[in-house]
CSV table of N, CA, C and O in Angstrom, one decimal:
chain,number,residue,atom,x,y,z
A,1080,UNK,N,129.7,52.2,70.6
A,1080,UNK,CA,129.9,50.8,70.6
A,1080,UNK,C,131.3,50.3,70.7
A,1080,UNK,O,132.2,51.1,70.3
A,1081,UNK,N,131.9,48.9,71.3
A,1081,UNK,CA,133.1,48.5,71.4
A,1081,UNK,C,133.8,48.6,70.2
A,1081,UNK,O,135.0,49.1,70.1
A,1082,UNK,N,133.0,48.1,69.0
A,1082,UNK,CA,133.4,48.4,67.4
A,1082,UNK,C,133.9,49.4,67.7
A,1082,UNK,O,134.8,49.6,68.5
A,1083,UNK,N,133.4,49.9,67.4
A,1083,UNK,CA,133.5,51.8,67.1
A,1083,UNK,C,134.9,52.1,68.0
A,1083,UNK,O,135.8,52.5,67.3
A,1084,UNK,N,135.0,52.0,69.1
A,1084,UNK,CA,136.1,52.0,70.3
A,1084,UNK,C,137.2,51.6,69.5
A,1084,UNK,O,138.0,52.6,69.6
A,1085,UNK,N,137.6,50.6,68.8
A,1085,UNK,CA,138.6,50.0,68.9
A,1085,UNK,C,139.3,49.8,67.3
A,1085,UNK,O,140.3,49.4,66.9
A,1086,UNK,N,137.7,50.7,66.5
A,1086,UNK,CA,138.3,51.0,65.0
A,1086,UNK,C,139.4,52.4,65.5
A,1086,UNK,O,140.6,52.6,65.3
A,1087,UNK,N,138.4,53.4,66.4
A,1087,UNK,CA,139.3,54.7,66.5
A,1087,UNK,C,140.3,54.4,67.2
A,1087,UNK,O,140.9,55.5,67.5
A,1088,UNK,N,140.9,53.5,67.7
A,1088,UNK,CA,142.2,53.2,68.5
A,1088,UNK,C,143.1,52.7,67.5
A,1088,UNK,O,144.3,53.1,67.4
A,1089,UNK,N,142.4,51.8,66.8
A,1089,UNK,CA,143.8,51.6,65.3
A,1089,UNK,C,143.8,52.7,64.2
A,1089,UNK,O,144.6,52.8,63.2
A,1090,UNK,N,142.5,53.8,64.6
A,1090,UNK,CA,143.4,54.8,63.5
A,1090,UNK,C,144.1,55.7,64.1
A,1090,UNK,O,145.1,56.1,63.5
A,1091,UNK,N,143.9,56.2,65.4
A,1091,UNK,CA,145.0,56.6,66.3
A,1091,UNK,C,146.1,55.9,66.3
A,1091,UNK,O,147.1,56.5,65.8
A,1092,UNK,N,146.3,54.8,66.7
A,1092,UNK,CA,147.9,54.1,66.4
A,1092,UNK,C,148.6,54.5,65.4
A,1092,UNK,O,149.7,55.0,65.4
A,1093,UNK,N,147.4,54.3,64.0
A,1093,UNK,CA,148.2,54.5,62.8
A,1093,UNK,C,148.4,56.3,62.3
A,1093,UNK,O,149.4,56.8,61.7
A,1094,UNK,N,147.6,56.6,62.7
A,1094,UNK,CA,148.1,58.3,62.9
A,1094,UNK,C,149.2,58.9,63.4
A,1094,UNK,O,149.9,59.8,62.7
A,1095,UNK,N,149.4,58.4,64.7
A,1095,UNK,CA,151.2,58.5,65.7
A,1095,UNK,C,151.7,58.1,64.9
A,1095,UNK,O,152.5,58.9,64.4
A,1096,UNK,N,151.8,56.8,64.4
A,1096,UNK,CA,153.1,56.5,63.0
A,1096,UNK,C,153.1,57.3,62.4
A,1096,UNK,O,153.9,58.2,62.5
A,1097,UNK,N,152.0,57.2,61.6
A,1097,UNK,CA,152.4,58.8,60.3
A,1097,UNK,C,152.9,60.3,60.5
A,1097,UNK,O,153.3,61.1,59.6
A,1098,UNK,N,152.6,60.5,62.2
A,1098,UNK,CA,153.1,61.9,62.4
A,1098,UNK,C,154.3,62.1,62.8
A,1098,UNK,O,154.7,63.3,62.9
A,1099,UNK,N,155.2,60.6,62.9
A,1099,UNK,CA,156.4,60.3,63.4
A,1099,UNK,C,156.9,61.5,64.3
A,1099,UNK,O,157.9,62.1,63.9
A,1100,UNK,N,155.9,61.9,65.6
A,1100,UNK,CA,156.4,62.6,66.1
A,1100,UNK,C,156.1,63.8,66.1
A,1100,UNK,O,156.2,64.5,67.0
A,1101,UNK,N,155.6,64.1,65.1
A,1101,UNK,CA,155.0,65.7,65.0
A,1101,UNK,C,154.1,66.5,65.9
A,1101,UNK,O,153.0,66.0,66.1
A,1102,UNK,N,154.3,67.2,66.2
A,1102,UNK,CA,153.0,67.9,66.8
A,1102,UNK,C,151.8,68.0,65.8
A,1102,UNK,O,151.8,68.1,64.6
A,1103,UNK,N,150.8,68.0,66.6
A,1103,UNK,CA,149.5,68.1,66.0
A,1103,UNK,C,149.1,69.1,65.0
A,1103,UNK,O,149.6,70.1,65.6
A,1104,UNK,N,148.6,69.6,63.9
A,1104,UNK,CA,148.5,70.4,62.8
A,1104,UNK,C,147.6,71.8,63.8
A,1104,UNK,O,146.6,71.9,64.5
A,1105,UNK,N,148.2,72.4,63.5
A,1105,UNK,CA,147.4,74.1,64.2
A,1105,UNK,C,146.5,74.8,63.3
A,1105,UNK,O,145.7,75.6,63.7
A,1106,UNK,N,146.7,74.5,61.8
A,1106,UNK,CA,146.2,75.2,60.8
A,1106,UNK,C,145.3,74.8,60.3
A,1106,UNK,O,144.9,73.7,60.8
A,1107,UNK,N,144.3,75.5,59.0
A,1107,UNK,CA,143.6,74.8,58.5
A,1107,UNK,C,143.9,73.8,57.7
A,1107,UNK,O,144.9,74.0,57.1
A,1108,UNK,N,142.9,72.0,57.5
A,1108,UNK,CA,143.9,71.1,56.6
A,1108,UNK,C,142.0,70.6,56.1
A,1108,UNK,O,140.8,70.5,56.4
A,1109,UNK,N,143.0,70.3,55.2
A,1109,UNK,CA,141.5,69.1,53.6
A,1109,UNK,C,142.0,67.8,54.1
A,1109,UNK,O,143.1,67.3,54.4
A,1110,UNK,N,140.9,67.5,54.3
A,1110,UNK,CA,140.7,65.8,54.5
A,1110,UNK,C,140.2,65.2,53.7
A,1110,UNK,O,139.0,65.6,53.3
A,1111,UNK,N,141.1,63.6,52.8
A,1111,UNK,CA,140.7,62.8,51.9
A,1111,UNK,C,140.3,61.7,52.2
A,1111,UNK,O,141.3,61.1,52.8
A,1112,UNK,N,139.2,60.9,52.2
A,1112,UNK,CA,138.9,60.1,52.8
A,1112,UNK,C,138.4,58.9,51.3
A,1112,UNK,O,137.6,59.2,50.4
A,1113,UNK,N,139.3,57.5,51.4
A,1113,UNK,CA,139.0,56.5,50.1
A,1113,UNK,C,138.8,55.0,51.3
A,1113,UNK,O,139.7,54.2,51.7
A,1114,UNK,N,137.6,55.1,51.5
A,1114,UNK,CA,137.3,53.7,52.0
A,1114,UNK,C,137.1,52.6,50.8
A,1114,UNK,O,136.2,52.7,50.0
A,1115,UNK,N,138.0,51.8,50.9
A,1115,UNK,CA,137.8,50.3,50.2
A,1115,UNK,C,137.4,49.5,50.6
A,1115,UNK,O,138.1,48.8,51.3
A,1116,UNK,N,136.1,49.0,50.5
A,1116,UNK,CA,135.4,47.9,51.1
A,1116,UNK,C,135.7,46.5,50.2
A,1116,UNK,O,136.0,46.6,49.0
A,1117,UNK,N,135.8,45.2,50.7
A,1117,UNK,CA,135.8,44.2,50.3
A,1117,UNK,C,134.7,43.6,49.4
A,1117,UNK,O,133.6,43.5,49.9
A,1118,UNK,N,134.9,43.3,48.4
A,1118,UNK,CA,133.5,42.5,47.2
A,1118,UNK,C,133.2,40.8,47.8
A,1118,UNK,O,133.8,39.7,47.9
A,1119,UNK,N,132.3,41.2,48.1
A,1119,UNK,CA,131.7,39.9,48.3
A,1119,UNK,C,132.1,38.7,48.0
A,1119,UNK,O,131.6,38.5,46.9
A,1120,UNK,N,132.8,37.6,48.3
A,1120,UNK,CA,133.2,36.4,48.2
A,1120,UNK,C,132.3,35.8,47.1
A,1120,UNK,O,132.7,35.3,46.1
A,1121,UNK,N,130.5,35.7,47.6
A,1121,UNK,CA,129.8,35.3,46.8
A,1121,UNK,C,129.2,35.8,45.2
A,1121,UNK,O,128.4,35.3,44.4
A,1122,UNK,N,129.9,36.8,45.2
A,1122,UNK,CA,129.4,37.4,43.9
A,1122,UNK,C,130.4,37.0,42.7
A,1122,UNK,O,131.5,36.7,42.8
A,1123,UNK,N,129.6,37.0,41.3
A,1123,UNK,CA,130.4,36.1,40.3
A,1123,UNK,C,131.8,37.0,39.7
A,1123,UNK,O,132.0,38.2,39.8
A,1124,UNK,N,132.6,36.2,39.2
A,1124,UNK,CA,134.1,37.0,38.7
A,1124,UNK,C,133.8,38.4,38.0
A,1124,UNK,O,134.5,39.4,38.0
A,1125,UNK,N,132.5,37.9,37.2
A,1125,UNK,CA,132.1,39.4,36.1
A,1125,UNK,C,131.4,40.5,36.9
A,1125,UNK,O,131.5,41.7,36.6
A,1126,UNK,N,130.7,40.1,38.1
A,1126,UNK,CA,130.1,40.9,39.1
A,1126,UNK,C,131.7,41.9,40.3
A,1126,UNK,O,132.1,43.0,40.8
A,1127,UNK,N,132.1,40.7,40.3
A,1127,UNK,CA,133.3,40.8,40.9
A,1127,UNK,C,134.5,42.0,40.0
A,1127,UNK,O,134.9,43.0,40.6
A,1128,UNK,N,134.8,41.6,38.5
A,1128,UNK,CA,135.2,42.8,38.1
A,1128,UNK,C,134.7,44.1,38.2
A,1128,UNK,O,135.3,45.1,38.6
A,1129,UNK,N,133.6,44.1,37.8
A,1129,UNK,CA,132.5,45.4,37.5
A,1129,UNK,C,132.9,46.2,38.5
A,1129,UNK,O,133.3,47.3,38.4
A,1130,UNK,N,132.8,45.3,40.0
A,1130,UNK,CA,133.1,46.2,41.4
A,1130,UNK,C,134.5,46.9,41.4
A,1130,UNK,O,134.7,48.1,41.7
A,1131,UNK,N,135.5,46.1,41.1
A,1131,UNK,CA,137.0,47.0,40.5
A,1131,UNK,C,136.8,47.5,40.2
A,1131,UNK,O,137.1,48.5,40.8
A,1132,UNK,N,135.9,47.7,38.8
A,1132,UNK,CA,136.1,48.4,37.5
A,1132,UNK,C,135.0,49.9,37.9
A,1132,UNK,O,134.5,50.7,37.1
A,1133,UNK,N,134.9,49.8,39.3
A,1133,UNK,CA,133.8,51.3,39.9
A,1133,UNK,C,132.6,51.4,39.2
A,1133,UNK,O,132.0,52.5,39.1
A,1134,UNK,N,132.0,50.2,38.6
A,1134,UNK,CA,131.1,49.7,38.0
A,1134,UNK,C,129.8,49.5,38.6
A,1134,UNK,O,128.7,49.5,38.1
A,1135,UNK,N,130.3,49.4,39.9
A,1135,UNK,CA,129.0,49.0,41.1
A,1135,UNK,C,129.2,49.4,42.2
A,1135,UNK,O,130.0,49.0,43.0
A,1136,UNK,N,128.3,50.6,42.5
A,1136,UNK,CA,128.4,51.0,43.7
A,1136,UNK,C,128.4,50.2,44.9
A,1136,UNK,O,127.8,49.2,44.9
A,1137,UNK,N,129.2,50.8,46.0
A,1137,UNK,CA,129.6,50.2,46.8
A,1137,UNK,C,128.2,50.9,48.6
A,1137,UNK,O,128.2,51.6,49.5
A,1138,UNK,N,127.2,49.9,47.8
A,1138,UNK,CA,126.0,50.4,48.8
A,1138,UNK,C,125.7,50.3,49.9
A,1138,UNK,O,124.8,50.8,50.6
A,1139,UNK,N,126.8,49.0,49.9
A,1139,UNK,CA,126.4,48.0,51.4
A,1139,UNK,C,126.7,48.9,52.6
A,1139,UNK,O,127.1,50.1,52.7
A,1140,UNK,N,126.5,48.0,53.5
A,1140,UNK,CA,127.3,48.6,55.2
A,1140,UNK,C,128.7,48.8,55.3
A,1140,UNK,O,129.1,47.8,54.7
A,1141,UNK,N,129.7,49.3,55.6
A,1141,UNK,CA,129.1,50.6,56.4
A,1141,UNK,C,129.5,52.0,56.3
A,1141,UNK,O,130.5,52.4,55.8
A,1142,UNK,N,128.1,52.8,56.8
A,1142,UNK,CA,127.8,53.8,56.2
A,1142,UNK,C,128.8,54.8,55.9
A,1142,UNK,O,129.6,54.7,56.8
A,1143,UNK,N,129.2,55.8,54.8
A,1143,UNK,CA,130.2,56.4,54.6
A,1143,UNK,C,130.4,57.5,55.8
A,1143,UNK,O,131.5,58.1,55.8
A,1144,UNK,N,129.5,57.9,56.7
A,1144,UNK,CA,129.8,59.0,57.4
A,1144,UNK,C,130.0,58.9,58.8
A,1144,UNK,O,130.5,59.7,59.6
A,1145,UNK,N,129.4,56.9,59.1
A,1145,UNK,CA,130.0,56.8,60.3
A,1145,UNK,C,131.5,55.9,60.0
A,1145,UNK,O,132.0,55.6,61.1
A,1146,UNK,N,132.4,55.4,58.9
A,1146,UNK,CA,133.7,55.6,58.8
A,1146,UNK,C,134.2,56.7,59.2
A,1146,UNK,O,135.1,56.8,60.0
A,1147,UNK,N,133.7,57.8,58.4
A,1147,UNK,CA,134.5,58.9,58.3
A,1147,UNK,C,134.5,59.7,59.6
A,1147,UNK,O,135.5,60.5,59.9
A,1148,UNK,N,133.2,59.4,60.5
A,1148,UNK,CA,133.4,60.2,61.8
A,1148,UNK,C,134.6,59.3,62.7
A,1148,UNK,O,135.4,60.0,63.3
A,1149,UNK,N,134.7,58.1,62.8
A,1149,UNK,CA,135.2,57.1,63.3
A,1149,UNK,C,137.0,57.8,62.9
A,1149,UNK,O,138.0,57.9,63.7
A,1150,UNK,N,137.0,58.0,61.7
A,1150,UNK,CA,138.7,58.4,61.3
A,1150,UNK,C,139.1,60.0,61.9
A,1150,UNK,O,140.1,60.6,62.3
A,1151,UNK,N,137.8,60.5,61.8
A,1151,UNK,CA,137.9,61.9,62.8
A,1151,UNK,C,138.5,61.9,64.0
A,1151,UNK,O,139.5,62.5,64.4
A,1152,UNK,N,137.6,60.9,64.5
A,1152,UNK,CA,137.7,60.8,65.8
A,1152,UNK,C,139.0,59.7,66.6
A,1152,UNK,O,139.2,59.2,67.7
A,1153,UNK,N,139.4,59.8,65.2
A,1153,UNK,CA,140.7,58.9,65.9
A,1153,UNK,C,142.2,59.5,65.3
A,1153,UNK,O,143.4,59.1,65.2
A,1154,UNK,N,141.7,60.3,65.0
A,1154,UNK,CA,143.1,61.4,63.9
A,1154,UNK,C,142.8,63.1,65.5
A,1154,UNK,O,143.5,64.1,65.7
A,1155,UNK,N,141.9,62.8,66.1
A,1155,UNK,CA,141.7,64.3,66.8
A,1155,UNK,C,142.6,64.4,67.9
A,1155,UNK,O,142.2,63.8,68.9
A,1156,UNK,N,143.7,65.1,68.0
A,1156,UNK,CA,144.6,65.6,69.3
A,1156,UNK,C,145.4,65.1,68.4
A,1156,UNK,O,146.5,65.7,68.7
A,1157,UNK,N,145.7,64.3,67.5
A,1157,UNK,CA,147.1,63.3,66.8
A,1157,UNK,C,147.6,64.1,65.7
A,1157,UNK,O,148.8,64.5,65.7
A,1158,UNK,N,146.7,64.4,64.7
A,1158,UNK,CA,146.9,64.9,63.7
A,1158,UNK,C,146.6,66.6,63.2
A,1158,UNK,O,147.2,67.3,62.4
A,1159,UNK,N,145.6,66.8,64.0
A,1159,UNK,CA,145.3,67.9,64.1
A,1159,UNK,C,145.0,68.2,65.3
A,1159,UNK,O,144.4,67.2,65.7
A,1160,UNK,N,145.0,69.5,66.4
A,1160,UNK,CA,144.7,69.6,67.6
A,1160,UNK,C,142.9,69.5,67.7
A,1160,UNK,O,142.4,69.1,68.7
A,1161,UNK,N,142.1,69.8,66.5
A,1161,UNK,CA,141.0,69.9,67.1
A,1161,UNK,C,140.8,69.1,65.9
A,1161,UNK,O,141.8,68.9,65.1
A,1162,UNK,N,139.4,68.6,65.6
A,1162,UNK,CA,138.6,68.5,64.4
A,1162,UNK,C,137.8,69.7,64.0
A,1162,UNK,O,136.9,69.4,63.2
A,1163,UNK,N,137.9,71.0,64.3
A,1163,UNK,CA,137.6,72.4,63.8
A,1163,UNK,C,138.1,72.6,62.9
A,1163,UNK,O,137.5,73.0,62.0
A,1164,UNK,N,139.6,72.4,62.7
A,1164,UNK,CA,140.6,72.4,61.5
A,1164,UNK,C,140.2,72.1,60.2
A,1164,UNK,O,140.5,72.8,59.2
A,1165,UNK,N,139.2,70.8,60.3
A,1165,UNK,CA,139.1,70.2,58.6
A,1165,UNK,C,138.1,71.5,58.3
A,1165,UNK,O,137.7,72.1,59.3
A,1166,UNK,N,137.8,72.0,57.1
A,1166,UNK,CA,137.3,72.7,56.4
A,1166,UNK,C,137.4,72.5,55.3
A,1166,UNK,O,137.2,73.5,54.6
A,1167,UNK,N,137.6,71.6,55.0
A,1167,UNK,CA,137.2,70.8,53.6
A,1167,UNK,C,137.9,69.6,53.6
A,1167,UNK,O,139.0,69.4,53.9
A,1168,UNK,N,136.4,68.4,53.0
A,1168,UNK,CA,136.8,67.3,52.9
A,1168,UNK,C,136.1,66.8,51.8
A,1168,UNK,O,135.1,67.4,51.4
A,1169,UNK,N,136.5,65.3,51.1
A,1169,UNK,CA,136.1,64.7,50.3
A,1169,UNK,C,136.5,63.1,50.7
A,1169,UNK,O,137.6,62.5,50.9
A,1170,UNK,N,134.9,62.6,50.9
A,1170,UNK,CA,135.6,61.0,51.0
A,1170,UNK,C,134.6,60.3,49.4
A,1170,UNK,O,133.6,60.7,48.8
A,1171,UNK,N,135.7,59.0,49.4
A,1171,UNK,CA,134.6,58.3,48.4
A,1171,UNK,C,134.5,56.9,49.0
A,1171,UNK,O,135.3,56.7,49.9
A,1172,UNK,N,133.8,56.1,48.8
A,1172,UNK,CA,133.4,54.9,49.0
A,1172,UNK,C,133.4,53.6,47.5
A,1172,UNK,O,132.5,53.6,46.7
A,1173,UNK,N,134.1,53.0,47.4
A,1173,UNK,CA,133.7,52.1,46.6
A,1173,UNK,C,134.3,50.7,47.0
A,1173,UNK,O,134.7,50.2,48.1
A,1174,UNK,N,134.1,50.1,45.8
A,1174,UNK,CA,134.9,48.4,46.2
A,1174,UNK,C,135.8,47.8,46.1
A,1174,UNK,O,135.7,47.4,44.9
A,1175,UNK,N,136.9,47.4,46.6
A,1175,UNK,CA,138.8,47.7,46.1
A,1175,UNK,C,139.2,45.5,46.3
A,1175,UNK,O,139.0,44.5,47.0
A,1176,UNK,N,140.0,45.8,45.1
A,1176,UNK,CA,140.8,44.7,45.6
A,1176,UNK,C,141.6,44.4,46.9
A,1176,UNK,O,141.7,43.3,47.4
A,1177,UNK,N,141.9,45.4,47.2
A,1177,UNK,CA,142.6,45.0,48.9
A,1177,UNK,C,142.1,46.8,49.6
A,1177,UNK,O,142.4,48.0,49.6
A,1178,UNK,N,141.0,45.9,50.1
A,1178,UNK,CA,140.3,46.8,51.1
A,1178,UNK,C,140.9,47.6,52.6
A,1178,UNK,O,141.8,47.2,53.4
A,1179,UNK,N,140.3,48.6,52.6
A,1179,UNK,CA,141.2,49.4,53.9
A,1179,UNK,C,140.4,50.9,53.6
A,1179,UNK,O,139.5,51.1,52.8
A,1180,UNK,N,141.0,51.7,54.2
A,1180,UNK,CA,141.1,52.8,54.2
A,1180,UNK,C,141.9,53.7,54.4
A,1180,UNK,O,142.4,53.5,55.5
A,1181,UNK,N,142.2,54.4,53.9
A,1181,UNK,CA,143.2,55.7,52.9
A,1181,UNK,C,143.1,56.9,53.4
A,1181,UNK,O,142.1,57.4,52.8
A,1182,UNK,N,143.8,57.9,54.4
A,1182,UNK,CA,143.1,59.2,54.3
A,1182,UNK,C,144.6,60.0,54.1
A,1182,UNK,O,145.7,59.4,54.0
A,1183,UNK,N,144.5,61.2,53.9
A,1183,UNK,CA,145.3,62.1,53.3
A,1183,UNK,C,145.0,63.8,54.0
A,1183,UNK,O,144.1,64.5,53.5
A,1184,UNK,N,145.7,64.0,54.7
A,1184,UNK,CA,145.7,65.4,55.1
A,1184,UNK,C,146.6,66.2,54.9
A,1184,UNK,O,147.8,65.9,54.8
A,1185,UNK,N,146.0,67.5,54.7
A,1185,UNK,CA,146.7,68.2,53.5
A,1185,UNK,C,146.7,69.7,53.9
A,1185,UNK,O,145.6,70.2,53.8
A,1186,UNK,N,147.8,70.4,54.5
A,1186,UNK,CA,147.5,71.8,54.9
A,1186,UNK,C,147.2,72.7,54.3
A,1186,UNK,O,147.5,72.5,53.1
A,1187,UNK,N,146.4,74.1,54.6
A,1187,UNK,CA,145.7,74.9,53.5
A,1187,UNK,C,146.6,75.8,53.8
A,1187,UNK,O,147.2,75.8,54.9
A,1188,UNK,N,146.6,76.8,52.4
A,1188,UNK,CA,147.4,78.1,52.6
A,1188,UNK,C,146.1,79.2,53.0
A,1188,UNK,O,145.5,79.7,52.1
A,1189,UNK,N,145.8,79.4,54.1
A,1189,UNK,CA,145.1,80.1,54.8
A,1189,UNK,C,145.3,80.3,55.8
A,1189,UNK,O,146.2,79.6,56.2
A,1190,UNK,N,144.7,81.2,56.9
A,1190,UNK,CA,144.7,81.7,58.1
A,1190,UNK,C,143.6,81.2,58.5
A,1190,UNK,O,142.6,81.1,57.8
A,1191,UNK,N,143.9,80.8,60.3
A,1191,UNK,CA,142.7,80.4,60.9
A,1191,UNK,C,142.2,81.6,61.3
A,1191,UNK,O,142.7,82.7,61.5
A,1192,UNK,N,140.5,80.9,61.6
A,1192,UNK,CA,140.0,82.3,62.1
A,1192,UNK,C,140.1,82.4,63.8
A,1192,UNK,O,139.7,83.5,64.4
């Protein structure tokens, strides 16, 4: 979908910043993935804390695995040459005061196979 197109183009953009240049990772790397979704406008201040406070799962749309394929797929050739690389990841999902998403790659002291 165009969504989809144009989320992985701004994490691509924002990837080339972060790599300021670097070649792409050859090794194995852990991927952290913290999507912050926005709390509902309509929900009450006490509903509204709770969500800060990791109090209330963050259940709504959208799904945690099509973000996380979307940051794959826009971190692939930039950050690492392939997405074969990740071999371990952790993302979380909840509800943030200033929403976005967060990823963190991290090289392993291992040998590729």
């Amino acid at each position: 979908p165009q969504k989809t197109v144009i989320y992985e183009n701004q994490v691509k953009a924002a990837a080339h910043v972060a790599m300021a240049g670097e070649a792409p990772m050859l090794v194995p790397v852990a991927l952290e993935i913290v999507i912050g979704l926005e709390v509902p406008g309509s929900w009450s201040q006490k509903k509204r804390a709770a969500c800060i406070a990791h109090r209330i799962g963050a259940t709504k749309k959208p799904d945690m695995d099509n973000v996380e394929k979307a940051v794959i797929d826009g971190m692939n050739a930039v950050v690492f040459d392939d997405d074969a690389r990740i071999v371990k990841k952790t993302t979380i999902k909840h509800y943030a005061e200033r929403p976005g998403v967060t990823v963190r790659v991290t090289t392993l002291n291992m040998a590729s196979a």
